[in-house]
PDB file of C-alpha atoms in Angstrom:
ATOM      1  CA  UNK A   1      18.627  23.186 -20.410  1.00  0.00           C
ATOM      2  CA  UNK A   2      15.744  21.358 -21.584  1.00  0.00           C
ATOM      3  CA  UNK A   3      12.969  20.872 -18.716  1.00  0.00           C
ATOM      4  CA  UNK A   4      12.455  16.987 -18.078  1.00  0.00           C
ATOM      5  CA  UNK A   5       9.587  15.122 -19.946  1.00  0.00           C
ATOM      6  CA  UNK A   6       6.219  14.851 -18.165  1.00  0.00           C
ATOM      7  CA  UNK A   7       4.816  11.886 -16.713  1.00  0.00           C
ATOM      8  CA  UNK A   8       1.215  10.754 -17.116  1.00  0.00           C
ATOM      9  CA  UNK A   9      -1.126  11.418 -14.348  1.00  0.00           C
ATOM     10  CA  UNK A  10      -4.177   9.597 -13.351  1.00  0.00           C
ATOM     11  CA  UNK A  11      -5.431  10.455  -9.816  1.00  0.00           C
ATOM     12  CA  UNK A  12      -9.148   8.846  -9.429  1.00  0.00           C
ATOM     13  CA  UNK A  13     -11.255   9.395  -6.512  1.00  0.00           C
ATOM     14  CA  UNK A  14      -9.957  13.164  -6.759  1.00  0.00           C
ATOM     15  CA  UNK A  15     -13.800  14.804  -6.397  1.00  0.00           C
ATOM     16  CA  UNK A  16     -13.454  15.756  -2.619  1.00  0.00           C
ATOM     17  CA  UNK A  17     -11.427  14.678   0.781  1.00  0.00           C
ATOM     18  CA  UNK A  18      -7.973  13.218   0.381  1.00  0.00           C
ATOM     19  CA  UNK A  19      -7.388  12.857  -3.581  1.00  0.00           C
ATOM     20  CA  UNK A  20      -8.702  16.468  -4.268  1.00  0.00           C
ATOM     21  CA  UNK A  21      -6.260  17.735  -2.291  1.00  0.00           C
ATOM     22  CA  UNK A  22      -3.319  15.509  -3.742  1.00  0.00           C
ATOM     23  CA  UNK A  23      -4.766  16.687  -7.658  1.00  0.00           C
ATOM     24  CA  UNK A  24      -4.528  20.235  -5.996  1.00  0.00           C
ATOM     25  CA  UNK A  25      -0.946  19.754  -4.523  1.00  0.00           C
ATOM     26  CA  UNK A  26       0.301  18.112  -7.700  1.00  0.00           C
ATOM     27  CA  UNK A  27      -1.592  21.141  -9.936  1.00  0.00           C
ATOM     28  CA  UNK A  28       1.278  23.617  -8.612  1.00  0.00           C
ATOM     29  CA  UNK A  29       4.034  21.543 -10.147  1.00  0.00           C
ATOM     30  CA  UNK A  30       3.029  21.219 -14.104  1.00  0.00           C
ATOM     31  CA  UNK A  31       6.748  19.664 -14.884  1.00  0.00           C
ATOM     32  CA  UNK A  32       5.269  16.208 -12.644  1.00  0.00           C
ATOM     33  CA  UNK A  33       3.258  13.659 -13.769  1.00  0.00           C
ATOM     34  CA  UNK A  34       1.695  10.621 -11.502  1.00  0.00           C
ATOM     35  CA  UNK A  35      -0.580   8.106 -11.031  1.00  0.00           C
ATOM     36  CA  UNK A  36      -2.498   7.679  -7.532  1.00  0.00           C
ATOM     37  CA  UNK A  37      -5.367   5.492  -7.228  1.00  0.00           C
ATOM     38  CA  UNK A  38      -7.264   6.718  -4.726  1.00  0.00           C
ATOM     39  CA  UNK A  39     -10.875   5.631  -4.832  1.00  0.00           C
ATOM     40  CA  UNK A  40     -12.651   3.432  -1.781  1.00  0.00           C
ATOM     41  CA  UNK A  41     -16.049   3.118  -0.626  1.00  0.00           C
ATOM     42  CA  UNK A  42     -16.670   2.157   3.135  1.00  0.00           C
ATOM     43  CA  UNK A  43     -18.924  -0.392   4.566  1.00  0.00           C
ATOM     44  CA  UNK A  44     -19.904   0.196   8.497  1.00  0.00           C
ATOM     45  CA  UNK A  45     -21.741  -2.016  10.408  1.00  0.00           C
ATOM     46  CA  UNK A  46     -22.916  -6.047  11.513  1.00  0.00           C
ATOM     47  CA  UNK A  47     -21.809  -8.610   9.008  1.00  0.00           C
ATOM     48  CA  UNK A  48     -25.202 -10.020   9.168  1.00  0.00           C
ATOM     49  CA  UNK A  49     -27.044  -7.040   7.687  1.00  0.00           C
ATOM     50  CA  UNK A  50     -24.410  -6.375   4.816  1.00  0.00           C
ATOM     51  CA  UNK A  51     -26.384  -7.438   1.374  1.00  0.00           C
ATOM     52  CA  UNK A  52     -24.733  -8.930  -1.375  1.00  0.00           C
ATOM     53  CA  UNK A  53     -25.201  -5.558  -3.236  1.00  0.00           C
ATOM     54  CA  UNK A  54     -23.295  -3.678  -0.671  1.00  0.00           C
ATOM     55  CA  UNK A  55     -20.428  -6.082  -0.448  1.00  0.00           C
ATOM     56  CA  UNK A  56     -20.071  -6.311  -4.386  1.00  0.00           C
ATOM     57  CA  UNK A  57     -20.008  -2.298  -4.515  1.00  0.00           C
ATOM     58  CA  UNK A  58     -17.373  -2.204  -1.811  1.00  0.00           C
ATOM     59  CA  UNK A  59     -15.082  -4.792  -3.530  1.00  0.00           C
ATOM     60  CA  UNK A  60     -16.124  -3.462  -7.266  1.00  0.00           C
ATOM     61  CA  UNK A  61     -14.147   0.028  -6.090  1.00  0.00           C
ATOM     62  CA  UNK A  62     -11.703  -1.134  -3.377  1.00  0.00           C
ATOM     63  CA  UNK A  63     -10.153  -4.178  -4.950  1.00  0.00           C
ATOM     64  CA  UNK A  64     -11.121  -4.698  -8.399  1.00  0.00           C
ATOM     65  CA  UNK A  65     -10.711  -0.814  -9.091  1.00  0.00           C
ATOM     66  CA  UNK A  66      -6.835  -1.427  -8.183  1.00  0.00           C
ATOM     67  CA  UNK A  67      -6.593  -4.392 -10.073  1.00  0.00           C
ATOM     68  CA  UNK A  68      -8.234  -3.183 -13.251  1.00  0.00           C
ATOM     69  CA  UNK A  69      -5.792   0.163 -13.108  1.00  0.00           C
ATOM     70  CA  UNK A  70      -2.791  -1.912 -12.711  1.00  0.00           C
ATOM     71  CA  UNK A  71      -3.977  -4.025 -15.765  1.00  0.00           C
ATOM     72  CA  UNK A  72      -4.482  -1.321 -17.874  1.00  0.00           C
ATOM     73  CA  UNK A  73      -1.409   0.670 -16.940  1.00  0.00           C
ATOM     74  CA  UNK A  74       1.481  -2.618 -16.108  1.00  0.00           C
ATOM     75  CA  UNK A  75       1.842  -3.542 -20.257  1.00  0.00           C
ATOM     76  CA  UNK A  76       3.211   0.221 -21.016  1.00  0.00           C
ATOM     77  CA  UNK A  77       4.953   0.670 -18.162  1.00  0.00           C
ATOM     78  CA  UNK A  78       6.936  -2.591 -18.110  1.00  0.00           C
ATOM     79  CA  UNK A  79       7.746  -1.674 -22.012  1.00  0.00           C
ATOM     80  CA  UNK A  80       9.395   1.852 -20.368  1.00  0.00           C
ATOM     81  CA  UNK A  81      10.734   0.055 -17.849  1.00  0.00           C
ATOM     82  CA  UNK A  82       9.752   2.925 -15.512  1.00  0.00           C
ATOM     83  CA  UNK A  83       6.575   4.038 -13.672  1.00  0.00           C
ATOM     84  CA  UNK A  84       5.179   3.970  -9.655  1.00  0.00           C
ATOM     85  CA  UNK A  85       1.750   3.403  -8.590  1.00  0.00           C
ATOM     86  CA  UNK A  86       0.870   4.896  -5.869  1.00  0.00           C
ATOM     87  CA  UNK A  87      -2.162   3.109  -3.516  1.00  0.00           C
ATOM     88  CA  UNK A  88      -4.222   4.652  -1.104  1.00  0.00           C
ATOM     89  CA  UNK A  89      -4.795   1.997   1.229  1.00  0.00           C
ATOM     90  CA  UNK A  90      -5.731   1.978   4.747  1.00  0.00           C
ATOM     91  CA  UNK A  91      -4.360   0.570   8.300  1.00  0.00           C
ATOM     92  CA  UNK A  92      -7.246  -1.626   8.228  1.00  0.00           C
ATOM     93  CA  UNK A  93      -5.248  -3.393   5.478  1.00  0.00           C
ATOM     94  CA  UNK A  94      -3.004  -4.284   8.253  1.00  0.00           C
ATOM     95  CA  UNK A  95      -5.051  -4.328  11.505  1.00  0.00           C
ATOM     96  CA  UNK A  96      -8.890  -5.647  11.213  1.00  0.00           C
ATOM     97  CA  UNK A  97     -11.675  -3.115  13.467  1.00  0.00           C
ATOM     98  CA  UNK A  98     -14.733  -4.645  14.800  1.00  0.00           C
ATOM     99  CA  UNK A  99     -18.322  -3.977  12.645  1.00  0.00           C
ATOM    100  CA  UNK A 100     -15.695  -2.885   9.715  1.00  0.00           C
ATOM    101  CA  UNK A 101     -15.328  -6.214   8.741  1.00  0.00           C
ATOM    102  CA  UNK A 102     -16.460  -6.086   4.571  1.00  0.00           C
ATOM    103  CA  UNK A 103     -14.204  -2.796   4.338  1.00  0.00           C
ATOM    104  CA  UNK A 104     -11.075  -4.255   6.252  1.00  0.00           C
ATOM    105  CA  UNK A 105     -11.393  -7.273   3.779  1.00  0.00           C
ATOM    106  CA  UNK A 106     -11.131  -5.207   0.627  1.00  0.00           C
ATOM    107  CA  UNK A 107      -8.309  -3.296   1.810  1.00  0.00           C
ATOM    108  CA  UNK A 108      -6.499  -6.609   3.121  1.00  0.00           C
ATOM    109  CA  UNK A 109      -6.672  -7.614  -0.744  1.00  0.00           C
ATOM    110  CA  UNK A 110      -5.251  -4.735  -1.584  1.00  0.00           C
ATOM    111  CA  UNK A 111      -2.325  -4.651   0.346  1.00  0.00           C
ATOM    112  CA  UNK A 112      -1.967  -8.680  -0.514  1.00  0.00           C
ATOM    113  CA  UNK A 113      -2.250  -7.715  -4.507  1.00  0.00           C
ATOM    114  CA  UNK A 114       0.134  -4.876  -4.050  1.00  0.00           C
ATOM    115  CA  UNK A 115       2.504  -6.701  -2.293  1.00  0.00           C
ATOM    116  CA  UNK A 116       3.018  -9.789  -4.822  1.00  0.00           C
ATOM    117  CA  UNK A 117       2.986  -7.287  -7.441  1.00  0.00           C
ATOM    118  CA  UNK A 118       5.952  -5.169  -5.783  1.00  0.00           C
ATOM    119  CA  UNK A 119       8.322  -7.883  -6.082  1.00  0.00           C
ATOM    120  CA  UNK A 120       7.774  -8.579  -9.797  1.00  0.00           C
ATOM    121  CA  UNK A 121       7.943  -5.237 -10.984  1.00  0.00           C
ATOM    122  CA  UNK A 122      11.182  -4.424  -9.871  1.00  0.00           C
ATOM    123  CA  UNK A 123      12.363  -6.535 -12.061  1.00  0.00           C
ATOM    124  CA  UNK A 124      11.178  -3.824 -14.646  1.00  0.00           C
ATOM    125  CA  UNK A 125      11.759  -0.674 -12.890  1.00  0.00           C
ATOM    126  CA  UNK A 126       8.135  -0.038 -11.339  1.00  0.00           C
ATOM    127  CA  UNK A 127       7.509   0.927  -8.215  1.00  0.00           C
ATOM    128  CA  UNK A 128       4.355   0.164  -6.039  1.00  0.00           C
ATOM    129  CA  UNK A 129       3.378   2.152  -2.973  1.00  0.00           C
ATOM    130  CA  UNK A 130       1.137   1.735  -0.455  1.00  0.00           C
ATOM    131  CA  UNK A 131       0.079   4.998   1.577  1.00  0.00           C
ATOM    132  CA  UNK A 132      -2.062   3.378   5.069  1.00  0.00           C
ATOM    133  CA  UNK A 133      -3.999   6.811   6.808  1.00  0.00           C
ATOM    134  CA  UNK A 134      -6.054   5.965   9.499  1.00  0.00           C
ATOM    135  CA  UNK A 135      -9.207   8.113  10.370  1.00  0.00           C
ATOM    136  CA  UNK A 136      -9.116  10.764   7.672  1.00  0.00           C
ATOM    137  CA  UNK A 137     -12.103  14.109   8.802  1.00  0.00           C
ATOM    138  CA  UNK A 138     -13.216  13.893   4.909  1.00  0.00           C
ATOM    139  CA  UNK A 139     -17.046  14.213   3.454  1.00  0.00           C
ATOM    140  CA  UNK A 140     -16.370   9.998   2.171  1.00  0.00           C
ATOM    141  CA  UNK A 141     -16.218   9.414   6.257  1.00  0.00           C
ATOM    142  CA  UNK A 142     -19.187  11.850   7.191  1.00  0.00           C
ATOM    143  CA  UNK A 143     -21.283  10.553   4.465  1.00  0.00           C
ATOM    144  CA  UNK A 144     -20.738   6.531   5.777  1.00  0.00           C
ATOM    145  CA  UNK A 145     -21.798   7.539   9.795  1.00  0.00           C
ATOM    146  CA  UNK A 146     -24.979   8.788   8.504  1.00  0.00           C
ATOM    147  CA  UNK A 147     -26.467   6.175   6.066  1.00  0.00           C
ATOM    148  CA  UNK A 148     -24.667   4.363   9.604  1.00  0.00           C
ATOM    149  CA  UNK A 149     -27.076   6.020  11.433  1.00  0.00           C
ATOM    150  CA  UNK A 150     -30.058   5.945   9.792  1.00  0.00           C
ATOM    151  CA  UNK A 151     -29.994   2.043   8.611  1.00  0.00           C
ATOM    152  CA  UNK A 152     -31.816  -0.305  10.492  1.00  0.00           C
ATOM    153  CA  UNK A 153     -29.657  -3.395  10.130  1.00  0.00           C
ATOM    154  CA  UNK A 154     -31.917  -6.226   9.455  1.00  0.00           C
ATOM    155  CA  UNK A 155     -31.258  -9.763  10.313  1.00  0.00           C
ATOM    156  CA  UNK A 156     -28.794  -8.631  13.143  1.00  0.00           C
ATOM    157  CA  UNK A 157     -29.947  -9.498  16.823  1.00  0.00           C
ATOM    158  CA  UNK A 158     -30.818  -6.919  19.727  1.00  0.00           C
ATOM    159  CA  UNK A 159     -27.663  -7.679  21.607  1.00  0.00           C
ATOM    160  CA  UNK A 160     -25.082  -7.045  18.374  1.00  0.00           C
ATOM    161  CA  UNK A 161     -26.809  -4.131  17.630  1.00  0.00           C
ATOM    162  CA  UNK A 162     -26.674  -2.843  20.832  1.00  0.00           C
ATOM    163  CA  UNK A 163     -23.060  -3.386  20.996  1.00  0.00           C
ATOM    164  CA  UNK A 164     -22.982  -1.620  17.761  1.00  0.00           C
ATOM    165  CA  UNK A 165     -24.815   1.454  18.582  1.00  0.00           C
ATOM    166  CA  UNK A 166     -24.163   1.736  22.164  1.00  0.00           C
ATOM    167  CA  UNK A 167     -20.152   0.884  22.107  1.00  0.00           C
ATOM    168  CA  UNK A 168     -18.853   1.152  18.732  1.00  0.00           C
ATOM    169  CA  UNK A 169     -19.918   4.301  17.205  1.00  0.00           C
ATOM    170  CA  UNK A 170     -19.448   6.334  20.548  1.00  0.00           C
ATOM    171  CA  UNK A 171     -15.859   4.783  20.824  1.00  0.00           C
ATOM    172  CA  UNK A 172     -15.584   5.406  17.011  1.00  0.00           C
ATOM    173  CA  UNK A 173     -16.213   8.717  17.465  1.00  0.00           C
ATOM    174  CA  UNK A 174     -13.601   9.581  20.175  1.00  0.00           C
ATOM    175  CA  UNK A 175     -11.165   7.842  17.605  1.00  0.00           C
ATOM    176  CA  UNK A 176     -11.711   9.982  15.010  1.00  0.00           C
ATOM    177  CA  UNK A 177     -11.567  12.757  17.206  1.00  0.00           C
ATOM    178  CA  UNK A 178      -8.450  11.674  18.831  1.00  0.00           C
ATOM    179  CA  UNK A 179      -6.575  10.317  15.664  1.00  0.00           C
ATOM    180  CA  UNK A 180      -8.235  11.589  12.713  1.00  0.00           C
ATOM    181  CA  UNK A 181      -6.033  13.405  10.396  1.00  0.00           C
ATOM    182  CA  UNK A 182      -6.494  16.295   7.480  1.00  0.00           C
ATOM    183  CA  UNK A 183      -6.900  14.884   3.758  1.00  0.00           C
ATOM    184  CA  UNK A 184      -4.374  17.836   3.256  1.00  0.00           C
ATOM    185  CA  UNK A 185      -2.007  15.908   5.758  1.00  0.00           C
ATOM    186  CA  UNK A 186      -2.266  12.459   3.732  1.00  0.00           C
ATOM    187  CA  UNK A 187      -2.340  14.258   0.836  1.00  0.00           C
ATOM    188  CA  UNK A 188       1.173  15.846   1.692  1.00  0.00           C
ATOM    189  CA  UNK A 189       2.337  12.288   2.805  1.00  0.00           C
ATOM    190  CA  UNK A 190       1.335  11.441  -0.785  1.00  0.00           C
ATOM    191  CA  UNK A 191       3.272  13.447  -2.631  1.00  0.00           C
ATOM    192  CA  UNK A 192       6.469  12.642  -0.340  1.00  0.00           C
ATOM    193  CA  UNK A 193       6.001   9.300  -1.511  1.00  0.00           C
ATOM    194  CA  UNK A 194       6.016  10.561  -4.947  1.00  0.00           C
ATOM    195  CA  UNK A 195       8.903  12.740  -4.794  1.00  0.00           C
ATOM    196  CA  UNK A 196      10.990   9.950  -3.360  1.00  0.00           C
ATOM    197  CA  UNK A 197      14.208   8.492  -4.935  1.00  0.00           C
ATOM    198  CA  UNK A 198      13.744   5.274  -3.966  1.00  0.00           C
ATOM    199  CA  UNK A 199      10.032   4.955  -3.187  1.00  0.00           C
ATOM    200  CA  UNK A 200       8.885   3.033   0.253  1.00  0.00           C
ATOM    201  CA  UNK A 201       6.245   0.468  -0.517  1.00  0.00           C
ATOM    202  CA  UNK A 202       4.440   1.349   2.721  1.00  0.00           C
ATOM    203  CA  UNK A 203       3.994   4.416   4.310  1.00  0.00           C
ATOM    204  CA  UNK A 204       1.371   4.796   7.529  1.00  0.00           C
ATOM    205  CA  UNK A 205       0.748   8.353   7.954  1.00  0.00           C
ATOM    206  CA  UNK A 206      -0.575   8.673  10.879  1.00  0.00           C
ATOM    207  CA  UNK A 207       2.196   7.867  14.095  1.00  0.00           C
ATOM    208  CA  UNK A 208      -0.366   7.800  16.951  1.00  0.00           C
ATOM    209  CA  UNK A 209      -1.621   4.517  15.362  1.00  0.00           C
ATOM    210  CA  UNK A 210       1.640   2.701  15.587  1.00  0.00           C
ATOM    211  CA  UNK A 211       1.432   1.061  19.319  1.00  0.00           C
ATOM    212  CA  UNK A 212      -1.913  -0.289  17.928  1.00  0.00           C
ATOM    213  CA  UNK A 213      -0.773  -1.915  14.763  1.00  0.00           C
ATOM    214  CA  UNK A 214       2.392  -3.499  17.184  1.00  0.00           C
ATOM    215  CA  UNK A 215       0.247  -5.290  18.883  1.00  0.00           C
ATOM    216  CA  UNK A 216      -0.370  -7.599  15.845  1.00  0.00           C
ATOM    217  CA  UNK A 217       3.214  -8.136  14.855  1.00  0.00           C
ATOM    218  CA  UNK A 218       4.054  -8.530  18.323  1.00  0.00           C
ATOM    219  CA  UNK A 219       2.386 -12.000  18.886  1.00  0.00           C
ATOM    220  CA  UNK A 220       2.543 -14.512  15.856  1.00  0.00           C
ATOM    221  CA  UNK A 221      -0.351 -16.168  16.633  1.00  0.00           C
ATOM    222  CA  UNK A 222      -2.661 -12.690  16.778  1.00  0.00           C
ATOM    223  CA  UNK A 223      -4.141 -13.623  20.370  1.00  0.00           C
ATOM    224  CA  UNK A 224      -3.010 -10.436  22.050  1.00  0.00           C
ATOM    225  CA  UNK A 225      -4.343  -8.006  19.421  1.00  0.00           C
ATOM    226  CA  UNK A 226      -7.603  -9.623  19.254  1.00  0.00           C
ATOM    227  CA  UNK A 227      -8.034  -9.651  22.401  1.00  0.00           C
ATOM    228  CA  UNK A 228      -6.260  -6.438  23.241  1.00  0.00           C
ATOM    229  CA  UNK A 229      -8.767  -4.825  21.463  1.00  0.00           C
ATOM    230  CA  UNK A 230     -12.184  -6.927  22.526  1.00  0.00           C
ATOM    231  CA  UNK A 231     -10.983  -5.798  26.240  1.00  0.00           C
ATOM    232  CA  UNK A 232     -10.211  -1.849  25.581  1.00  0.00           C
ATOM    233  CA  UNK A 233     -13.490  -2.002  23.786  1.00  0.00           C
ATOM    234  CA  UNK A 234     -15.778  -4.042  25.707  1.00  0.00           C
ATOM    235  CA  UNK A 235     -14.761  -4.775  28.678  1.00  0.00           C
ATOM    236  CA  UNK A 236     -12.458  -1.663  29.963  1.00  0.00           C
ATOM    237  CA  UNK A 237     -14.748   1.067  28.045  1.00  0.00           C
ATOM    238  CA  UNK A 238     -14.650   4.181  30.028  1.00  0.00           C
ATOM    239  CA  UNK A 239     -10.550   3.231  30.430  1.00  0.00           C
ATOM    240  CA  UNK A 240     -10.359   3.643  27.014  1.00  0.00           C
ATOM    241  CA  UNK A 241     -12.544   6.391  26.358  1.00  0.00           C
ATOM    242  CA  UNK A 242     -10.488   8.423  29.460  1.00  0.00           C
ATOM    243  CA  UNK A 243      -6.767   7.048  27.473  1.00  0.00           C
ATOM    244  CA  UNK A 244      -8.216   8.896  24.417  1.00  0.00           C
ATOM    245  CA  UNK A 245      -9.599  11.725  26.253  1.00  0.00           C
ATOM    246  CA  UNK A 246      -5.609  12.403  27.686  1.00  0.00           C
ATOM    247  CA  UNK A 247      -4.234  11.420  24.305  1.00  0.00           C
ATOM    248  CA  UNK A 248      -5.953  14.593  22.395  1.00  0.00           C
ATOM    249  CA  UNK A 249      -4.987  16.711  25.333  1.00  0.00           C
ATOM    250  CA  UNK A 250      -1.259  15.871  25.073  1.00  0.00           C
ATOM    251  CA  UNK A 251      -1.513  16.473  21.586  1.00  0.00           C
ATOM    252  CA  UNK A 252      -2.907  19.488  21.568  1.00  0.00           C
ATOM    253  CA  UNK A 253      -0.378  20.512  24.671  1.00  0.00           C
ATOM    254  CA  UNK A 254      -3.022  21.940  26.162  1.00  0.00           C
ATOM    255  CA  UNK A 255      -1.743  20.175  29.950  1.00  0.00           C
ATOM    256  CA  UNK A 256       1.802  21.598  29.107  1.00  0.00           C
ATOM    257  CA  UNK A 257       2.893  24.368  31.748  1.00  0.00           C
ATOM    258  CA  UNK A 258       1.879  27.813  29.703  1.00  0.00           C
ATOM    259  CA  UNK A 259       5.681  30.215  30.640  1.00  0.00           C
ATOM    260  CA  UNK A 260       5.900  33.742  30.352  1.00  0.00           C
ATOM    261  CA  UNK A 261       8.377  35.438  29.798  1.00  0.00           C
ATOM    262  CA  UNK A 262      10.058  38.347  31.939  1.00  0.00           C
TER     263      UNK A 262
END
């Protein structure tokens, strides 16, 4: 029996963290073919300091990366009437985080273009997937705390920055300590996506982050996520800090009862 016809792969963003190690999971199946667009740039910091530069740079490879792809690639696929793109997103596509704000835009307009675009294309047999990781340990998210960390921030006044440097980054810290994931574990969420018969058009990846992204679908009008979050983060700090502090320790069962046997 003949083996089944290859499908063309593009995977960008595939030089280090999460979309090296989907190019190296899909390398040890030749027979498979796919498209993943994977490249993002992050933004940190007060809104105030971001130049027009540095917004333009994160919405060049965010958004308009996505959209150019999908231009380039829809015309042949709708002819085959068969293809999936596969977009690493974010759940700040679904759930804005304070002094993110530039990032959590870009991604928002990607999961708004993907969306509309979902609809239309299974008309022609194309898929469109969104994978949404939270904190990912990767060299992209090293690489954004220190230019963080050694930028000064102009135009922003003392009392935002000190809320930036003295509350964010520590609590965004404990986060990513808490909740942040492999790129080998997103990656492998990736290629389940891929592998699927009937593809899901979102997939978070990270199940710890669910309660969080609740609290936005739970109220309409988004009053108790907003200010969910402005209380956990400014006003009940150490609570919050001490919730994450249990949370890795469950997870790593480290408080479970140690039995031996007899």
């Amino acid at each position: 029996m003949a083996a089944p016809p290859g499908r063309t792969v593009l995977v960008t963003g595939c030089s280090s963290g999460i979309g090296l190690a989907v190019a190296v999971l899909l390398a040890r199946d030749p027979q498979r073919r796919y498209l993943v667009n994977n490249a993002g740039v992050g933004l940190v910091g007060p809104l105030e300091s971001a130049s027009g530069p540095q917004v333009q740079r994160v919405f060049d490879t965010n958004v308009f990366g996505v959209l150019r792809l999908a231009q380039a690639l829809l015309p042949q696929m709708k002819r085959r009437r068969s293809g999936h793109i596969v977009v690493v997103s974010s759940v700040m596509g679904l759930q804005g985080v304070v002094f993110n704000d530039i990032y959590s835009a870009s991604k928002f307009a990607v999961e708004g273009l993907c969306e509309s675009l979902a609809v239309q294309l299974l008309q022609f047999n194309v898929f469109v997937s969104l994978v949404e990781p939270g904190p990912v340990n990767t060299e992209f998210e090293r690489k954004v705390l220190q230019e963080v960390e050694k930028s000064e921030f102009p135009g922003t006044d003392p009392e935002t920055l000190r809320y930036f440097r003295e509350v964010y980054l520590p609590a965004s810290r404990d986060v990513f300590d808490t909740f942040g994931q492999s790129p080998e574990e997103v990656a492998q969420a990736i290629v389940s996506v891929i592998g699927a018969r009937r593809p899901p058009f979102r997939t978070p990846t990270n199940p710890l982050y669910s309660p969080l992204l609740a609290l936005r679908f739970a109220d309409p009008r988004g009053d108790l996520g907003v200010r969910t979050f402005q209380r956990l983060l400014f006003d009940l700090g150490p609570a919050f800090h001490l919730s994450l502090a249990l949370l890795r320790c469950l997870s790593c069962r480290c408080c479970r009862r140690r039995v031996t046997p007899v």
